[in-house]
Short mmCIF file of C-alpha atoms in Angstrom, two decimals:
data_model
loop_
_atom_site.label_atom_id
_atom_site.label_comp_id
_atom_site.label_asym_id
_atom_site.label_seq_id
_atom_site.Cartn_x
_atom_site.Cartn_y
_atom_site.Cartn_z
CA MET V 1 79.77 -28.69 -27.32
CA SER V 2 80.18 -32.53 -26.52
CA THR V 3 78.74 -34.45 -23.34
CA ASP V 4 82.28 -35.20 -22.21
CA GLN V 5 83.23 -31.25 -22.02
CA PRO V 6 80.52 -29.41 -20.30
CA GLY V 7 82.47 -26.22 -19.98
CA THR V 8 83.98 -23.84 -17.34
CA THR V 9 82.87 -23.46 -13.78
CA VAL V 10 79.08 -24.62 -13.15
CA LEU V 11 77.03 -22.83 -10.69
CA LEU V 12 74.53 -25.17 -8.94
CA ALA V 13 71.34 -24.56 -7.03
CA GLY V 14 70.11 -27.82 -5.32
CA GLY V 15 73.21 -29.50 -5.16
CA SER V 16 72.40 -31.53 -2.07
CA GLY V 17 69.49 -33.54 -3.49
CA LEU V 18 69.66 -37.13 -5.03
CA ILE V 19 70.06 -35.80 -8.70
CA GLY V 20 72.08 -32.66 -7.56
CA SER V 21 74.68 -34.63 -5.59
CA ALA V 22 74.96 -37.04 -8.48
CA LEU V 23 75.51 -34.19 -10.89
CA VAL V 24 78.08 -32.61 -8.89
CA HIS V 25 80.18 -35.88 -8.70
CA ASP V 26 79.87 -36.32 -12.33
CA LEU V 27 81.10 -32.85 -13.33
CA GLU V 28 83.84 -33.01 -10.70
CA SER V 29 84.78 -36.29 -12.04
CA ARG V 30 85.13 -34.61 -15.46
CA GLY V 31 87.46 -31.79 -14.25
CA THR V 32 84.65 -29.18 -14.42
CA ARG V 33 84.49 -26.95 -11.38
CA VAL V 34 81.10 -26.82 -9.49
CA ARG V 35 80.24 -23.62 -7.23
CA ARG V 36 77.39 -24.70 -5.10
CA LEU V 37 74.70 -22.22 -3.67
CA VAL V 38 74.08 -23.14 -0.04
CA ARG V 39 71.54 -21.49 2.50
CA ARG V 40 74.04 -21.65 5.54
CA GLU V 41 77.63 -20.27 5.90
CA ALA V 42 79.81 -21.00 3.07
CA SER V 43 82.47 -23.86 3.67
CA GLY V 44 85.13 -23.57 1.43
CA GLU V 45 85.91 -21.57 -2.09
CA ASN V 46 83.44 -23.69 -3.86
CA GLU V 47 80.32 -22.68 -1.94
CA VAL V 48 78.35 -19.39 -2.06
CA SER V 49 75.83 -18.52 0.59
CA TRP V 50 72.51 -17.25 -0.66
CA SER V 51 68.88 -16.42 0.72
CA PRO V 52 66.23 -17.22 -1.91
CA GLN V 53 63.28 -16.05 0.57
CA ASP V 54 65.22 -12.83 1.16
CA GLY V 55 66.37 -12.17 -2.36
CA VAL V 56 70.06 -12.21 -1.44
CA LEU V 57 72.42 -13.62 -4.11
CA PRO V 58 75.92 -11.95 -4.23
CA ASP V 59 77.34 -10.85 -7.77
CA SER V 60 80.51 -12.91 -6.82
CA ALA V 61 78.51 -16.28 -7.31
CA PHE V 62 78.57 -15.68 -10.85
CA ASP V 63 82.38 -14.89 -11.12
CA GLY V 64 84.05 -17.09 -13.92
CA VAL V 65 80.80 -19.16 -14.40
CA GLY V 66 80.02 -20.62 -17.77
CA SER V 67 76.58 -22.04 -16.94
CA VAL V 68 73.96 -22.17 -14.16
CA VAL V 69 72.19 -25.42 -13.20
CA VAL V 70 68.73 -24.82 -10.91
CA LEU V 71 67.58 -28.06 -9.31
CA SER V 72 66.10 -26.54 -6.11
CA GLY V 73 62.74 -27.52 -4.91
CA ALA V 74 60.88 -29.52 -1.91
CA GLY V 75 60.29 -33.14 -2.61
CA VAL V 76 56.73 -33.66 -4.09
CA GLY V 77 56.12 -37.07 -2.49
CA ASP V 78 57.86 -36.34 0.79
CA LYS V 79 54.90 -35.19 2.86
CA ARG V 80 51.25 -35.32 2.54
CA TRP V 81 49.75 -32.42 0.52
CA ASN V 82 47.70 -29.72 2.17
CA THR V 83 47.40 -26.09 1.60
CA ALA V 84 50.51 -25.36 3.38
CA ARG V 85 52.58 -27.94 1.70
CA LYS V 86 51.41 -26.88 -1.71
CA ARG V 87 52.40 -23.33 -1.10
CA GLU V 88 55.98 -24.84 0.03
CA LEU V 89 56.03 -26.76 -3.09
CA LEU V 90 55.38 -23.95 -5.19
CA ARG V 91 57.56 -21.42 -3.33
CA SER V 92 60.57 -23.81 -2.96
CA ARG V 93 60.68 -23.92 -7.01
CA THR V 94 59.64 -20.30 -8.17
CA SER V 95 61.60 -18.44 -5.47
CA THR V 96 64.92 -19.70 -6.37
CA THR V 97 64.39 -19.99 -10.01
CA SER V 98 63.30 -16.42 -10.10
CA LEU V 99 66.02 -14.94 -7.84
CA ILE V 100 68.68 -16.55 -10.39
CA ALA V 101 67.05 -15.39 -13.47
CA ARG V 102 66.78 -11.80 -12.28
CA ARG V 103 70.27 -11.79 -11.17
CA MET V 104 71.56 -13.25 -14.25
CA ALA V 105 69.46 -10.40 -16.47
CA GLU V 106 70.95 -7.62 -14.41
CA LEU V 107 74.34 -8.81 -14.71
CA GLY V 108 74.11 -9.74 -18.29
CA GLY V 109 75.17 -13.26 -17.90
CA PRO V 110 76.21 -15.85 -17.90
CA GLN V 111 74.60 -16.76 -21.06
CA ARG V 112 73.39 -20.45 -20.26
CA LEU V 113 70.77 -21.21 -17.82
CA LEU V 114 69.36 -24.79 -17.04
CA THR V 115 66.39 -25.12 -14.93
CA ALA V 116 64.42 -28.03 -13.76
CA SER V 117 60.78 -29.10 -14.36
CA ALA V 118 58.93 -32.29 -14.59
CA VAL V 119 56.47 -34.21 -16.77
CA GLY V 120 53.78 -33.34 -14.31
CA TYR V 121 53.60 -30.43 -16.83
CA TYR V 122 51.55 -32.59 -19.02
CA GLY V 123 49.03 -33.89 -16.52
CA SER V 124 47.24 -37.15 -17.20
CA ARG V 125 46.96 -37.71 -20.91
CA GLY V 126 45.87 -41.38 -21.35
CA ASP V 127 47.62 -43.16 -24.52
CA ALA V 128 48.48 -39.72 -26.34
CA GLU V 129 52.43 -39.53 -27.04
CA LEU V 130 53.67 -36.29 -25.52
CA VAL V 131 56.41 -34.11 -26.59
CA GLU V 132 57.90 -30.90 -25.70
CA THR V 133 55.41 -28.96 -28.04
CA ASP V 134 52.36 -30.40 -26.51
CA ALA V 135 50.16 -27.90 -24.38
CA PRO V 136 50.28 -28.29 -20.53
CA GLY V 137 47.87 -30.64 -18.83
CA GLU V 138 45.52 -29.94 -15.68
CA GLY V 139 45.94 -30.58 -12.10
CA PHE V 140 48.16 -29.26 -9.34
CA LEU V 141 51.21 -30.69 -10.83
CA ALA V 142 50.65 -29.27 -14.02
CA ASP V 143 50.13 -25.71 -12.71
CA LEU V 144 53.18 -26.00 -10.57
CA CYS V 145 55.44 -27.05 -13.39
CA GLN V 146 53.93 -23.95 -15.62
CA ALA V 147 54.73 -21.60 -12.57
CA TRP V 148 58.21 -23.25 -12.25
CA GLU V 149 59.07 -22.66 -15.81
CA ALA V 150 57.88 -19.25 -16.08
CA ALA V 151 59.94 -18.17 -13.07
CA ALA V 152 62.93 -18.03 -15.52
CA GLN V 153 61.30 -15.53 -17.91
CA PRO V 154 63.67 -12.71 -16.85
CA ALA V 155 66.67 -14.61 -18.15
CA ARG V 156 64.75 -15.37 -21.25
CA ASP V 157 63.69 -11.87 -21.89
CA ALA V 158 67.52 -10.87 -21.36
CA GLY V 159 68.81 -12.98 -24.24
CA ILE V 160 70.02 -15.63 -22.12
CA ALA V 161 69.85 -19.15 -23.48
CA VAL V 162 67.37 -21.02 -21.12
CA ALA V 163 66.65 -24.76 -21.27
CA THR V 164 64.29 -26.56 -19.03
CA ALA V 165 64.71 -30.17 -18.18
CA ARG V 166 61.20 -31.89 -17.80
CA THR V 167 62.03 -34.82 -15.93
CA GLY V 168 60.21 -38.02 -15.42
CA LEU V 169 60.52 -41.02 -12.93
CA VAL V 170 64.11 -41.26 -12.12
CA LEU V 171 65.01 -45.00 -11.38
CA THR V 172 67.67 -45.49 -8.64
CA PRO V 173 67.71 -47.56 -5.52
CA GLU V 174 69.44 -44.71 -3.89
CA GLY V 175 66.07 -42.68 -3.54
CA GLY V 176 62.77 -41.40 -5.48
CA ALA V 177 60.02 -43.75 -6.18
CA LEU V 178 62.15 -46.80 -6.89
CA GLY V 179 63.90 -46.29 -3.48
CA LYS V 180 60.24 -46.51 -1.80
CA LEU V 181 59.04 -49.33 -4.16
CA LEU V 182 62.11 -51.51 -3.81
CA PRO V 183 61.55 -52.89 -0.41
CA LEU V 184 58.11 -54.05 -1.73
CA LEU V 185 59.50 -55.49 -4.97
CA LYS V 186 61.95 -57.61 -2.57
CA LEU V 187 59.15 -58.88 -0.78
CA GLY V 188 57.03 -59.61 -3.52
CA LEU V 189 54.44 -57.28 -2.39
CA ALA V 190 54.41 -54.78 -5.11
CA GLY V 191 52.13 -54.81 -8.41
CA PRO V 192 50.13 -52.88 -10.79
CA MET V 193 48.87 -49.48 -9.32
CA GLY V 194 45.28 -48.32 -9.87
CA GLY V 195 45.09 -51.14 -12.69
CA GLY V 196 48.58 -50.46 -13.97
CA LYS V 197 47.59 -49.33 -17.41
CA GLN V 198 48.96 -45.82 -17.02
CA TRP V 199 52.08 -44.78 -18.84
CA TRP V 200 55.01 -44.08 -16.71
CA PRO V 201 58.09 -42.21 -18.25
CA TRP V 202 60.96 -43.23 -16.61
CA ILE V 203 64.76 -42.68 -16.86
CA SER V 204 67.69 -44.23 -15.16
CA LEU V 205 69.65 -41.92 -12.90
CA THR V 206 72.84 -42.49 -15.09
CA ASP V 207 71.05 -41.02 -18.01
CA GLU V 208 69.45 -38.42 -16.17
CA ILE V 209 72.90 -36.94 -15.06
CA ARG V 210 74.16 -37.68 -18.63
CA ALA V 211 71.55 -35.50 -20.32
CA LEU V 212 71.80 -32.80 -17.73
CA VAL V 213 75.64 -32.55 -18.47
CA HIS V 214 74.84 -32.70 -22.29
CA LEU V 215 72.28 -29.91 -21.95
CA ILE V 216 74.96 -27.94 -19.86
CA GLY V 217 77.11 -28.07 -22.95
CA SER V 218 74.41 -27.77 -25.46
CA ASP V 219 72.81 -24.86 -27.26
CA VAL V 220 69.38 -26.12 -27.15
CA THR V 221 66.72 -24.08 -25.50
CA GLY V 222 63.18 -24.31 -24.24
CA PRO V 223 61.82 -27.55 -22.63
CA VAL V 224 63.33 -30.77 -22.99
CA ASN V 225 61.81 -34.22 -21.63
CA LEU V 226 64.25 -36.03 -19.78
CA THR V 227 62.84 -39.68 -20.11
CA ALA V 228 63.78 -42.83 -21.92
CA PRO V 229 62.57 -43.28 -25.39
CA GLU V 230 60.36 -46.28 -24.37
CA PRO V 231 58.06 -45.46 -21.68
CA LEU V 232 56.28 -48.32 -19.85
CA ARG V 233 52.91 -48.94 -18.50
CA ASN V 234 52.94 -49.23 -14.66
CA ALA V 235 52.14 -52.84 -14.68
CA GLU V 236 54.96 -53.56 -17.22
CA LEU V 237 57.58 -51.47 -15.40
CA THR V 238 56.78 -53.17 -11.96
CA ARG V 239 56.96 -56.66 -13.84
CA VAL V 240 60.24 -55.99 -15.15
CA LEU V 241 61.77 -54.86 -12.12
CA ALA V 242 60.44 -57.53 -10.12
CA LYS V 243 61.67 -60.04 -12.65
CA ALA V 244 65.10 -58.69 -12.11
CA LEU V 245 64.93 -59.52 -8.58
CA ASN V 246 63.00 -63.12 -9.19
CA ARG V 247 60.06 -61.90 -7.24
CA PRO V 248 56.30 -61.79 -8.23
CA ALA V 249 54.57 -58.65 -9.38
CA THR V 250 51.02 -59.67 -8.94
CA VAL V 251 49.81 -57.80 -5.82
CA PRO V 252 47.67 -55.00 -7.19
CA VAL V 253 47.45 -51.86 -5.41
CA PRO V 254 44.04 -50.30 -5.80
CA ALA V 255 43.67 -46.64 -6.65
CA PHE V 256 41.51 -46.07 -3.42
CA ALA V 257 44.03 -47.44 -1.39
CA LEU V 258 46.73 -45.17 -2.84
CA ARG V 259 44.28 -42.29 -2.34
CA ILE V 260 43.86 -43.29 1.32
CA VAL V 261 47.68 -43.51 2.12
CA LEU V 262 49.06 -40.82 -0.03
CA GLY V 263 46.05 -38.18 -0.33
CA GLU V 264 46.38 -36.11 -3.53
CA PHE V 265 49.58 -37.12 -4.41
CA SER V 266 48.35 -40.49 -5.34
CA SER V 267 46.93 -38.49 -8.72
CA ASP V 268 50.78 -38.35 -9.64
CA LEU V 269 51.11 -42.11 -9.48
CA LEU V 270 47.95 -43.09 -11.40
CA ALA V 271 48.45 -40.23 -13.99
CA SER V 272 49.24 -41.54 -17.66
CA GLN V 273 52.02 -39.74 -19.29
CA ARG V 274 53.33 -41.19 -22.40
CA VAL V 275 56.23 -38.71 -22.52
CA LEU V 276 59.03 -38.97 -25.47
CA PRO V 277 62.29 -37.34 -25.44
CA ALA V 278 61.89 -35.73 -28.79
CA ALA V 279 64.26 -32.71 -28.36
CA LEU V 280 66.82 -34.73 -26.45
CA LEU V 281 67.12 -37.00 -29.28
CA ALA V 282 67.07 -34.35 -31.92
CA ASP V 283 70.02 -32.56 -30.07
CA GLY V 284 72.12 -35.59 -30.73
CA PHE V 285 71.84 -37.28 -27.27
CA GLU V 286 72.43 -41.08 -27.21
CA PHE V 287 70.78 -42.96 -24.09
CA ARG V 288 73.02 -45.62 -22.34
CA HIS V 289 69.65 -47.04 -21.16
CA PRO V 290 66.99 -46.64 -23.80
CA ARG V 291 64.79 -49.63 -22.63
CA LEU V 292 64.47 -50.89 -19.19
CA ALA V 293 64.32 -54.98 -19.43
CA PRO V 294 68.02 -55.17 -20.57
CA VAL V 295 69.32 -52.87 -17.58
CA ALA V 296 66.78 -53.68 -14.88
CA GLU V 297 69.20 -55.51 -12.66
CA GLU V 298 71.93 -52.95 -13.26
CA ILE V 299 69.70 -49.95 -12.26
CA ILE V 300 68.27 -51.99 -9.09
CA ALA V 301 71.98 -52.60 -7.96
CA GLY V 302 72.52 -48.93 -8.41
#
């Protein structure tokens, strides 16, 4: 099915976040009905109340649904990591994905499930080019992503087509990493992090949403890297964005300073992941923003 015709009603978990809300807007602009799962009393016919912690998800949520998309999960960089926060990061992903996968298996459908994951799956791998068939890496985020992806196994076992979107660094001024970096870039206070040699697999928000819509209407299964075909080193990515703002990007941020401010999460910013979108390209997806330099101003402007 083409990118412009994603299908019938889409059931979405995680529709209030940055990516989820943009996906809802895009799908509805195409004439696709989106039914959102909400953890409060439903408001209107396009919402259904559910409770992942209590295992509550009514059969009616799946009525007329062609595809299910799960984007739920607490923000990895929103709070400093401790034991409790790590448990929440894991629980918020696996409990939602697992419940939906089990209910789909019990009901025998819908026959398409798209779940979220992240390039953190690969750990820090230096200059090695990474595609979907590469083994997982080491560290908390790699372990988190493996558990996250495994939570959809009941749907796979039931013969449901499951695709997993391993997303990279989503560039948009509306939030995420760029939303936090942009004020510093505008002041000329941003530069290479921890030396800046680590590869950062990025994707514009526009292409992130287009890729998700593509996967909703595709037959591809398994992991799919949602990253631009030209990953950049941290220093180069920062330089390109700063140039679009007519600002310097020469103030280095030492690794020890990141660890002091961010704690263990700094390992994610310092990780080197040269991830390539092999499966997405093989499935015929065409990026609108394959390279950062020509579109940096557009991405910064939102």
